[in-house]
Amino acid sequence: MSVRSRFVVFAAVVLVTVAGVGVAGLVTEQGATERPTVDQQQFQPSAIDAPTVDRGGAITYDDDGESKTVVIDVAHSNDVAEEDLEPVVSALTAGGHTVQYHESSDDFDSEPAARLNETLRGADALIVVDPGTRYTAEEAAGVSAFADAGGRVLFAAGPDSGGLGGLLGLLIGAQPTNGEFASVTSPVGIAYDTGYLYNMEEYENNYKSIYATPSSDSELTDGVDRVVFDSPTQVVADGQTLLTTLEGTEHSETREAGEYGVVARSGNAIAVGDPGFMSSQNYNRADNDVLLGNVLEFLVTGEKEAGVPEEPSTERDTVPQSGSSAPRVPGE
Amino acid sequence: MSSTLATLRNLLGAVAKSYVTVVIVALLVGASMAPVVWGMTSNPDGTVAVIEVDSSLSESSAERITDDLREARQNDSIDAVVLEVDSPGGGVSASEGLYLAVERTAEEMPVVTSVESTAASGAYYMIAPSDEIYVKPGSIVGSIGVRATYLDVPPTDQEITTGPDKNGGGTEDEYEAQVEMMRQAFVGTVTEHRGDELTLSETELAYAKVYTGIESVENGLADDVGDTEVAVGAAADEAGLEDYDVVEMESEPLSGLSVIIGGESGDRQVASGVHPQTFGQYGAVNTPTFLALWGSVDDERVVASTALERSVANETGGDRP
């Protein structure tokens, strides 16, 4: 064999080998890259449903034709902002009624009860939302006398906002805020619970936005099918429970399920377990506007005796000492 | 002289012809070849890859885990995957992405999870498609829920915007609806993959409670008590491997950023893959964010959450309890 023929054989073998491997690669289609897809049913928009919140309606109410004065207490570090009460203030003002704010005095107030009573004597109704400081016994007596004399009162407060109920609340030392409230609600026969209510089964997009339905026939629940409250707190009254949460609602602290009262009435006072139901954001959700109309009607149709509450008759010196006497410690 | 040579030649010839010599030479040759042949005939049947998940789930830590899972699918020598998980969850989208990657892998090969100390919220989302989930008695599992947070309120009064939601992104109601949608996808995923074992209803899941390992074996969120070695064995069994190798997949070294973030705490172990974007921090920009996380984030403000077991939010950025 010549050198040349040997070289030809060599080249042919190399060529055949490489070509064979190339053809084999084409034929076997090795190395197709994966193209994953997402077929999970639970990720498809068709499987997920969060309806938009229904809003609509306006606050309407009837009155007896008289212009009434409604006082809103803001003297007790009340956790209430303008937008929380704007719908109420607008509806009252549009109906020809007067809205007054009872504010704390700028300097040291040695006579808070006297000032409050003076305000209440000129008022037909009182609204108290989420107070942050305690009413003195004298102030509370004034509010109680006001309600007994036919003055209408609306209390509204919720649990401590921040959603820390139960164990977590204990862990960070959150104080229940309704201790401040009890000082003024107890004398008129109303008590606020601690903790918030929620419902894991039936809610409006969040377990804390829950429904309440009328539990008794009353002018205050007239026309109300169901209202929406945001994590309300339970209220009990020496009188009538007006609205209760749906069955299966649970309490944040005890986790017990049940129907909890969230709107109740005791004589001339109404208590609502959610301060936010009157706010611009919530007043027209579900039938909140209907409930609110009924509440305003209740506030402006009372007949209060004139001159009540009287000056607090305490064991104060008959000689008034202008602004220098220390405030009395109210008996608990 | 020649006679001596002849004698030597005869002697060597005899040695060469002797059976003993033949046997000795044969043994030497056989001994040198035996390991090669042994190796050829008794190689492990395959490999179980262990992928570590040991940080909160952010886009960057998720990327590393997703790459490892893809590598496991593409590498012919890997026959099963074990996820070694210790994570409280993290961003919702990061968790959802990891869930998809784990399920994609589980369709091709056995995937078994070993929960070290925690597989909560987004981390449970991720491991839900595993063929088996092993826990230790004191592991923490669960927290199935989502929360929307913002870390900083965007200013609204000192600029001109083109629409009412340009800064906030929407109303609180809308955030609640979005969180609710994410909750449905999350709970739907868990029931889809664990439904046969679960004794918990969808509502009970949505409470977002955490359970110990023992409880989770009882309620079906986990399968059995075991550690990573048990999980590796189970994965090998499912892959039909009698004899197998175990390979630890690469986990990313600490990035410079995470060292800066956690480095001030001195000797505390810094979690890898810290990625502030997941928590709504894009450099100087803060955005609202959705978290599937058990635990709190500094300065977190919760807009809406789907469950009771929300974090103890540090509303004021104060101390943790």
XYZ file of C-alpha atoms in Angstrom:
653
model
C 0.000 0.000 0.000
C 1.338 3.340 -0.968
C 1.428 6.253 1.386
C -1.290 7.957 -0.645
C -3.775 5.112 -0.452
C -3.164 4.899 3.290
C -3.992 8.609 3.601
C -7.217 8.204 1.597
C -8.347 5.377 3.833
C -7.579 7.473 6.920
C -9.557 10.488 5.675
C -12.500 8.338 4.621
C -12.725 6.712 8.043
C -12.698 10.104 9.796
C -15.357 11.491 7.477
C -17.668 8.514 7.842
C -17.356 8.617 11.617
C -18.195 12.311 11.940
C -21.049 12.122 9.437
C -22.473 9.078 11.185
C -22.535 10.843 14.543
C -24.156 13.920 12.966
C -26.897 11.884 11.332
C -27.473 9.963 14.540
C -27.932 13.248 16.446
C -30.470 14.482 13.928
C -32.359 11.189 13.957
C -32.533 10.734 17.713
C -33.473 14.432 18.356
C -31.492 14.509 21.577
C -31.589 17.767 23.549
C -35.059 19.251 23.047
C -35.449 22.102 25.594
C -38.474 21.900 27.889
C -41.242 24.458 27.429
C -43.184 24.388 30.682
C -46.750 25.628 30.929
C -48.902 26.630 33.884
C -52.083 24.577 33.824
C -52.911 24.732 37.520
C -56.659 25.221 37.747
C -56.459 27.103 41.038
C -54.281 29.758 39.375
C -56.725 30.521 36.579
C -58.739 33.744 36.863
C -61.901 31.735 36.243
C -61.353 29.863 39.503
C -60.868 32.956 41.631
C -63.691 35.205 42.682
C -63.508 38.317 44.808
C -66.525 40.462 44.036
C -66.168 44.215 44.193
C -67.763 45.896 47.157
C -71.251 47.163 46.435
C -71.780 50.788 47.313
C -74.750 52.975 46.804
C -77.531 54.783 48.517
C -77.863 57.923 50.547
C -78.785 58.666 54.125
C -82.432 59.684 54.360
C -84.438 60.246 57.527
C -87.633 61.883 58.701
C -87.753 64.332 61.569
C -90.545 66.043 63.437
C -89.898 69.355 61.750
C -88.006 70.867 64.661
C -84.394 71.858 64.374
C -82.455 69.859 66.923
C -78.961 70.289 68.272
C -76.662 67.286 68.100
C -73.461 67.420 70.121
C -70.409 65.396 69.117
C -68.035 64.827 72.022
C -64.386 65.318 71.154
C -63.213 66.248 74.636
C -62.123 62.752 75.650
C -59.237 62.155 73.228
C -61.782 60.580 70.926
C -60.253 58.560 68.117
C -62.447 60.098 65.483
C -61.437 61.894 62.325
C -63.426 64.211 60.102
C -64.082 61.529 57.499
C -65.428 59.194 60.186
C -68.405 61.466 60.811
C -68.663 63.469 57.597
C -71.741 61.615 56.228
C -73.556 62.068 59.549
C -72.660 65.740 59.899
C -73.687 66.401 56.287
C -77.012 64.604 56.627
C -77.856 66.377 59.888
C -76.863 69.777 58.550
C -78.780 69.243 55.312
C -81.847 68.374 57.388
C -81.695 71.738 59.145
C -80.201 70.497 62.412
C -77.275 71.966 64.284
C -74.096 69.997 64.918
C -71.859 71.143 67.762
C -68.535 69.777 68.919
C -67.868 69.567 72.622
C -64.142 70.193 72.873
C -61.786 70.111 75.796
C -60.751 73.500 77.077
C -57.292 74.708 76.257
C -56.106 75.221 79.809
C -56.373 72.890 82.763
C -59.996 71.982 83.116
C -61.013 71.744 86.752
C -64.705 71.552 85.933
C -65.090 69.142 83.003
C -68.459 67.931 84.237
C -69.829 71.458 84.597
C -68.726 72.299 81.063
C -70.187 69.087 79.658
C -73.471 69.589 81.451
C -73.671 73.136 80.183
C -73.242 71.839 76.627
C -75.802 69.075 77.165
C -78.395 71.465 78.549
C -78.485 73.100 75.139
C -78.477 69.822 73.223
C -81.063 67.297 72.073
C -78.692 64.470 71.202
C -75.141 63.384 71.936
C -72.737 61.317 69.837
C -69.725 59.712 71.521
C -67.195 57.860 69.367
C -64.200 55.883 70.655
C -63.132 57.957 73.679
C -59.497 57.629 74.665
C -59.800 58.992 78.168
C -62.151 58.106 80.960
C -65.243 60.112 81.835
C -65.301 61.270 85.419
C -68.146 59.968 87.542
C -69.718 63.434 87.427
C -69.516 63.639 83.653
C -71.047 60.172 83.357
C -73.821 61.172 85.740
C -74.518 64.140 83.491
C -74.779 61.962 80.387
C -77.014 59.529 82.255
C -79.291 62.331 83.441
C -79.386 63.690 79.890
C -80.572 60.311 78.555
C -83.093 59.888 81.364
C -84.560 63.282 80.514
C -85.212 62.273 76.908
C -81.892 63.248 75.356
C -80.867 60.800 72.665
C -77.375 59.291 72.796
C -75.361 57.382 70.211
C -72.290 55.469 71.362
C -69.967 53.983 68.750
C -66.711 52.188 69.442
C -64.849 49.159 68.238
C -62.060 47.017 69.562
C -58.614 48.482 69.774
C -57.733 49.027 66.154
C -54.638 47.221 64.943
C -56.271 43.830 64.949
C -54.416 42.520 67.952
C -56.876 40.459 69.855
C -56.465 37.601 72.211
C -53.076 36.096 72.760
C -51.215 38.456 70.462
C -52.730 41.429 72.221
C -51.577 40.049 75.531
C -48.110 39.408 74.166
C -47.514 43.009 73.231
C -49.400 44.338 76.203
C -52.190 46.005 74.247
C -54.676 47.447 76.679
C -58.346 46.979 75.982
C -59.586 50.485 75.276
C -63.158 50.010 76.329
C -62.303 50.559 79.959
C -62.497 54.266 79.133
C -65.857 53.742 77.554
C -67.448 51.759 80.361
C -67.311 54.800 82.626
C -69.933 56.552 80.495
C -71.871 53.626 78.981
C -72.476 51.668 82.178
C -74.712 54.286 83.842
C -77.076 54.146 80.855
C -77.128 50.344 80.796
C -74.715 49.578 77.970
C -71.532 47.498 78.029
C -68.868 47.049 75.376
C -66.951 43.803 75.076
C -63.248 43.548 74.288
C -61.840 41.828 71.231
C -63.261 41.899 67.732
C -65.678 39.698 65.819
C -64.891 37.994 62.534
C -66.398 35.365 60.271
C -64.369 32.860 58.281
C -67.294 31.509 56.273
C -69.365 34.462 55.148
C -67.724 37.819 54.696
C -67.314 40.668 52.253
C -63.821 39.992 50.826
C -62.134 39.901 54.191
C -62.855 37.858 57.276
C -63.162 41.039 59.304
C -65.781 42.692 57.065
C -68.825 40.902 58.375
C -72.569 41.096 58.086
C -75.116 41.853 60.767
C -78.873 41.400 60.430
C -81.826 42.661 62.477
C -82.639 40.514 65.464
C -85.776 42.330 66.491
C -88.446 44.528 64.968
C -87.790 48.121 65.737
C -87.936 51.503 64.081
C -84.175 51.413 64.161
C -83.967 48.286 61.995
C -86.792 49.268 59.679
C -85.815 48.559 56.070
C -82.482 47.049 57.056
C -81.705 43.705 55.436
C -78.072 43.444 56.369
C -75.263 45.832 57.199
C -71.495 45.490 56.963
C -69.240 46.169 59.932
C -65.452 46.056 60.040
C -64.255 43.874 62.912
C -66.946 45.121 65.298
C -66.967 44.454 69.001
C -69.887 42.959 70.875
C -72.302 45.266 72.708
C -74.836 44.283 75.325
C -77.557 46.513 76.675
C -80.093 46.597 79.435
C -82.754 46.725 76.756
C -83.049 45.525 73.195
C -80.450 43.943 70.928
C -81.181 45.360 67.491
C -78.652 43.750 65.157
C -76.654 40.556 65.530
C -73.886 39.062 63.455
C -74.533 35.987 61.334
C -74.360 32.583 62.909
C -70.818 31.264 62.847
C -69.278 34.622 63.689
C -66.394 34.159 66.085
C -64.876 36.191 68.882
C -61.188 37.038 68.491
C -60.344 36.267 72.096
C -62.435 33.234 72.950
C -62.808 31.932 69.376
C -66.339 30.954 70.287
C -68.835 30.951 67.445
C -72.254 32.468 67.802
C -74.553 35.353 66.966
C -73.187 38.399 68.702
C -75.103 41.592 69.334
C -73.406 44.538 67.632
C -76.122 47.177 67.836
C -78.203 47.518 70.992
C -80.499 50.007 72.645
C -81.030 50.931 76.259
C -83.750 53.515 76.712
C -82.664 56.661 74.918
C -79.176 55.394 74.132
C -78.014 53.291 71.196
C -74.675 51.502 71.078
C -72.943 50.378 67.894
C -69.911 48.091 68.019
C -68.166 49.662 65.040
C -67.147 53.319 64.918
C -66.385 53.098 61.198
C -69.861 52.270 59.897
C -70.677 55.986 59.636
C -67.499 56.912 57.765
C -67.291 58.155 54.199
C -65.783 54.827 53.270
C -68.510 52.641 54.759
C -71.751 54.558 55.184
C -73.247 53.310 51.913
C -72.083 49.686 51.929
C -74.922 47.183 52.020
C -77.762 48.723 54.087
C -75.518 50.818 56.298
C -77.157 53.957 54.881
C -80.608 52.710 55.887
C -79.435 51.913 59.415
C -77.719 55.266 59.629
C -80.886 57.058 58.491
C -82.849 55.269 61.217
C -80.232 56.193 63.812
C -80.277 59.873 62.810
C -84.056 59.858 62.932
C -83.805 58.466 66.451
C -81.351 61.196 67.418
C -83.440 64.119 66.144
C -86.889 62.968 67.242
C -86.357 62.888 70.988
C -88.146 65.233 73.394
C -85.696 66.299 76.036
C -86.784 68.171 79.129
C -85.295 71.625 79.352
C -82.648 72.390 81.937
C -81.247 68.876 82.210
C -78.640 67.921 83.252
C -78.446 70.348 86.121
C -75.258 71.755 87.570
C -73.480 68.895 89.272
C -74.371 69.178 92.946
C -71.214 67.975 94.580
C -69.640 68.549 97.944
C -67.670 71.399 96.436
C -67.194 74.535 98.453
C -70.062 76.876 97.934
C -67.474 79.567 97.358
C -66.176 78.857 93.887
C -62.402 78.958 93.664
C -61.758 79.885 90.119
C -59.627 77.265 88.512
C -57.463 76.542 91.550
C -59.257 73.623 93.149
C -57.817 70.247 92.378
C -60.158 67.933 90.498
C -61.938 65.424 92.642
C -60.917 61.831 92.235
C -64.084 60.087 91.158
C -65.117 57.192 93.326
C -64.736 53.987 91.348
C 30.817 -19.463 31.707
C 28.536 -20.764 28.986
C 27.460 -23.593 31.279
C 26.533 -21.054 33.922
C 24.507 -19.093 31.392
C 22.804 -22.269 30.218
C 21.926 -23.191 33.789
C 20.524 -19.726 34.394
C 18.512 -19.916 31.169
C 17.110 -23.306 32.174
C 16.273 -22.007 35.588
C 14.484 -18.948 34.210
C 12.688 -21.141 31.691
C 11.506 -23.404 34.484
C 10.292 -20.441 36.490
C 8.543 -19.036 33.496
C 6.845 -22.317 32.738
C 5.861 -22.944 36.372
C 2.149 -22.701 37.276
C 2.957 -20.730 40.362
C 4.408 -17.977 38.271
C 1.461 -18.010 35.967
C -0.934 -17.813 38.906
C 0.983 -14.978 40.564
C 1.093 -12.947 37.383
C -2.582 -13.659 36.753
C -3.475 -12.560 40.291
C -1.517 -9.356 39.885
C -3.234 -8.575 36.627
C -6.649 -9.574 38.019
C -6.178 -7.501 41.167
C -5.306 -4.444 39.166
C -8.351 -4.855 36.944
C -10.811 -5.958 39.633
C -11.720 -2.494 40.951
C -12.471 -1.282 37.460
C -14.687 -4.246 36.768
C -16.293 -3.948 40.250
C -17.001 -0.332 39.577
C -18.513 -1.178 36.205
C -20.800 -3.839 37.573
C -21.799 -2.355 40.938
C -22.256 1.404 40.256
C -25.100 3.115 42.199
C -28.357 2.966 40.277
C -28.774 6.728 40.478
C -28.540 9.958 42.456
C -30.784 11.774 44.930
C -30.233 15.540 44.865
C -30.742 17.512 48.074
C -31.773 21.152 47.610
C -31.558 23.399 50.626
C -34.197 26.095 51.232
C -32.992 27.987 54.263
C -34.010 31.617 53.977
C -37.072 33.761 53.544
C -38.414 33.433 50.018
C -37.486 36.407 47.922
C -36.974 36.712 44.188
C -33.262 36.045 44.552
C -33.444 33.037 46.855
C -36.275 31.672 44.712
C -34.150 32.030 41.601
C -31.377 29.885 43.052
C -33.821 27.165 44.113
C -35.614 27.274 40.768
C -32.268 26.878 38.966
C -31.403 23.881 41.148
C -34.749 22.288 40.361
C -34.284 22.854 36.648
C -30.817 21.344 36.865
C -32.324 18.304 38.599
C -34.856 17.872 35.799
C -32.299 18.259 33.033
C -29.503 16.191 34.545
C -30.094 12.583 33.524
C -28.112 11.234 36.444
C -30.501 12.788 39.034
C -33.451 10.535 39.771
C -35.103 12.187 42.792
C -35.072 15.455 44.723
C -35.203 16.129 48.448
C -36.080 19.648 49.583
C -34.505 20.452 52.930
C -36.686 23.338 54.084
C -36.326 25.873 56.854
C -38.194 29.002 55.813
C -41.001 31.205 57.117
C -42.126 32.078 53.583
C -41.704 35.457 51.950
C -43.102 37.219 48.926
C -46.319 35.871 47.468
C -45.082 35.824 43.879
C -41.751 34.267 44.860
C -43.633 31.525 46.701
C -45.993 30.969 43.774
C -43.042 30.693 41.394
C -41.363 28.138 43.617
C -44.585 26.181 43.856
C -44.725 25.972 40.068
C -41.076 24.873 39.887
C -41.547 22.188 42.536
C -44.672 20.857 40.884
C -42.987 20.803 37.488
C -40.194 18.742 39.038
C -42.598 16.466 40.895
C -44.243 15.558 37.599
C -40.944 14.147 36.348
C -39.405 12.568 39.417
C -40.073 11.941 43.090
C -39.838 15.089 45.237
C -39.734 14.582 48.993
C -39.549 17.379 51.553
C -37.828 17.337 54.894
C -38.910 20.224 57.134
C -36.093 21.318 59.391
C -37.551 23.833 61.812
C -40.112 25.818 59.805
C -42.086 25.497 56.590
C -44.661 28.225 57.048
C -46.794 30.325 54.741
C -45.013 30.730 51.385
C -42.601 27.918 52.249
C -45.552 25.559 52.706
C -47.014 26.882 49.438
C -43.800 25.770 47.790
C -43.629 22.254 49.246
C -47.324 21.457 48.806
C -46.735 19.400 45.589
C -44.140 17.139 47.283
C -44.858 13.416 47.122
C -44.120 13.211 50.815
C -43.492 15.750 53.557
C -41.426 14.729 56.580
C -41.364 16.843 59.734
C -39.695 16.710 63.091
C -42.007 16.639 66.098
C -41.132 20.227 66.887
C -41.167 21.613 63.357
C -43.566 24.457 62.566
C -45.841 24.058 59.545
C -48.816 25.998 58.198
C -49.714 29.688 58.297
C -51.658 29.493 55.057
C -52.544 33.078 54.275
C -51.488 36.336 52.709
C -51.165 39.916 53.829
C -50.786 43.188 52.021
C -48.363 45.603 53.570
C -46.869 48.907 52.904
C -43.680 49.969 54.531
C -44.075 53.644 53.941
C -47.047 55.791 53.085
C -46.411 57.487 49.761
C -46.901 61.227 49.955
C -49.995 62.403 48.122
C -50.185 66.112 48.685
C -46.910 67.434 47.343
C -47.077 66.282 43.781
C -49.333 66.178 40.782
C -50.610 62.751 39.823
C -52.568 61.631 36.789
C -55.107 59.639 38.740
C -56.427 59.123 42.254
C -54.657 55.788 42.729
C -51.303 56.719 41.192
C -49.681 56.670 44.621
C -51.639 54.207 46.677
C -52.498 51.789 43.882
C -56.055 51.419 45.052
C -58.418 51.668 47.961
C -58.311 49.515 51.041
C -61.336 47.613 49.733
C -59.479 46.819 46.539
C -56.455 45.610 48.480
C -58.737 43.404 50.512
C -60.162 41.924 47.321
C -56.662 41.309 45.940
C -55.542 39.629 49.135
C -58.687 37.512 49.042
C -57.842 36.364 45.499
C -54.363 35.348 46.592
C -55.818 33.523 49.565
C -58.102 31.537 47.276
C -55.181 30.518 45.055
C -53.104 29.558 48.102
C -55.816 27.570 49.872
C -56.830 26.053 46.530
C -53.260 24.879 45.968
C -52.993 23.264 49.380
C -56.303 21.426 49.020
C -55.397 20.406 45.467
C -52.191 18.706 46.573
C -52.954 17.651 50.140
C -56.708 17.202 49.876
C -56.634 13.420 50.226
C -54.643 13.561 53.447
C -56.103 16.744 54.970
C -58.499 16.586 57.861
C -58.770 20.398 57.808
C -61.474 22.173 55.830
C -60.643 25.102 53.560
C -62.010 27.428 56.209
C -59.822 25.884 58.881
C -56.804 26.237 56.606
C -57.640 29.894 56.029
C -57.271 30.672 59.726
C -53.537 30.479 58.929
C -52.657 28.742 62.144
C -49.246 27.186 62.558
C -49.024 23.585 63.670
C -46.246 21.553 65.250
C -44.821 18.595 63.362
C -46.881 16.158 65.405
C -50.092 18.119 64.768
C -49.357 18.449 61.070
C -48.922 14.697 60.669
C -52.295 14.278 62.331
C -54.109 16.914 60.266
C -52.536 15.930 56.955
C -50.354 18.948 56.266
C -47.391 16.549 56.594
C -47.039 12.796 56.039
C -44.688 11.477 58.654
C -42.080 12.223 61.254
C -38.565 12.007 59.857
C -35.371 13.893 59.173
C -33.519 14.607 55.946
C -31.889 11.165 55.815
C -35.272 9.517 56.084
C -36.515 11.807 53.323
C -33.555 10.875 51.110
C -34.279 7.188 51.646
C -37.940 7.682 50.844
C -37.077 9.610 47.683
C -34.723 6.824 46.585
C -37.424 4.223 47.237
C -39.918 6.175 45.161
C -37.386 6.431 42.348
C -36.731 2.678 42.569
C -33.078 3.076 43.504
C -31.484 0.212 45.428
C -28.106 1.811 45.563
C -27.726 5.548 45.190
C -25.521 8.587 45.589
C -26.606 11.728 47.430
C -25.627 15.100 46.000
C -26.076 18.417 47.782
C -27.070 20.936 45.136
C -25.199 24.176 45.202
C -26.578 26.949 47.347
C -25.593 30.473 46.584
C -22.922 32.140 48.689
C -23.977 35.183 50.661
C -24.394 38.185 48.465
C -22.633 41.364 49.457
C -25.965 43.052 50.047
C -27.154 40.573 52.618
C -23.915 40.907 54.492
C -24.475 44.647 54.675
C -28.052 44.221 55.841
C -27.481 41.576 58.446
C -23.831 42.123 59.180
C -24.429 44.705 61.885
C -25.817 42.003 64.117
C -22.320 40.678 64.645
C -22.189 36.962 65.116
C -25.773 36.222 64.104
C -26.061 33.936 61.111
C -27.116 36.028 58.137
C -29.833 34.571 55.948
C -28.730 34.271 52.373
C -30.690 35.689 49.512
C -31.993 38.775 51.277
C -33.766 40.715 48.593
C -35.396 43.903 49.834
C -37.608 44.249 46.752
C -39.691 41.350 48.003
C -40.546 43.446 51.026
C -41.357 46.491 48.923
C -38.000 48.239 49.172
C -36.649 49.207 45.779
C -33.706 51.308 46.814
C -35.092 54.712 47.705
C -38.583 53.656 46.583
C -41.001 51.870 48.863
C -43.991 50.050 47.435
C -46.886 48.169 48.950
C -46.224 44.462 48.793
C -47.979 41.149 49.278
C -46.419 38.683 51.666
C -46.979 35.022 52.356
C -44.891 35.156 55.461
C -45.050 33.967 59.030
C -43.352 36.585 61.140
C -42.951 40.300 61.045
C -40.930 42.685 58.959
C -39.453 45.813 60.501
C -41.656 48.885 60.041
C -44.364 46.801 58.453
C -47.847 48.300 58.141
C -50.559 45.810 57.329
C -53.299 47.015 54.988
C -55.244 43.781 54.771
C -54.652 40.227 55.800
C -56.514 37.035 55.162
C -56.142 35.472 58.534
C -56.099 35.857 62.243
C -52.495 34.893 62.751
C -51.170 38.062 61.229
C -47.808 39.216 62.363
C -47.299 41.442 65.298
C -46.877 44.379 62.989
C -44.398 46.937 64.171
C -46.649 49.847 63.388
C -44.175 52.282 64.792
C -41.098 50.355 63.896
C -40.629 49.693 67.572
C -39.269 46.706 69.390
C -40.577 43.284 68.737
C -42.278 41.509 71.595
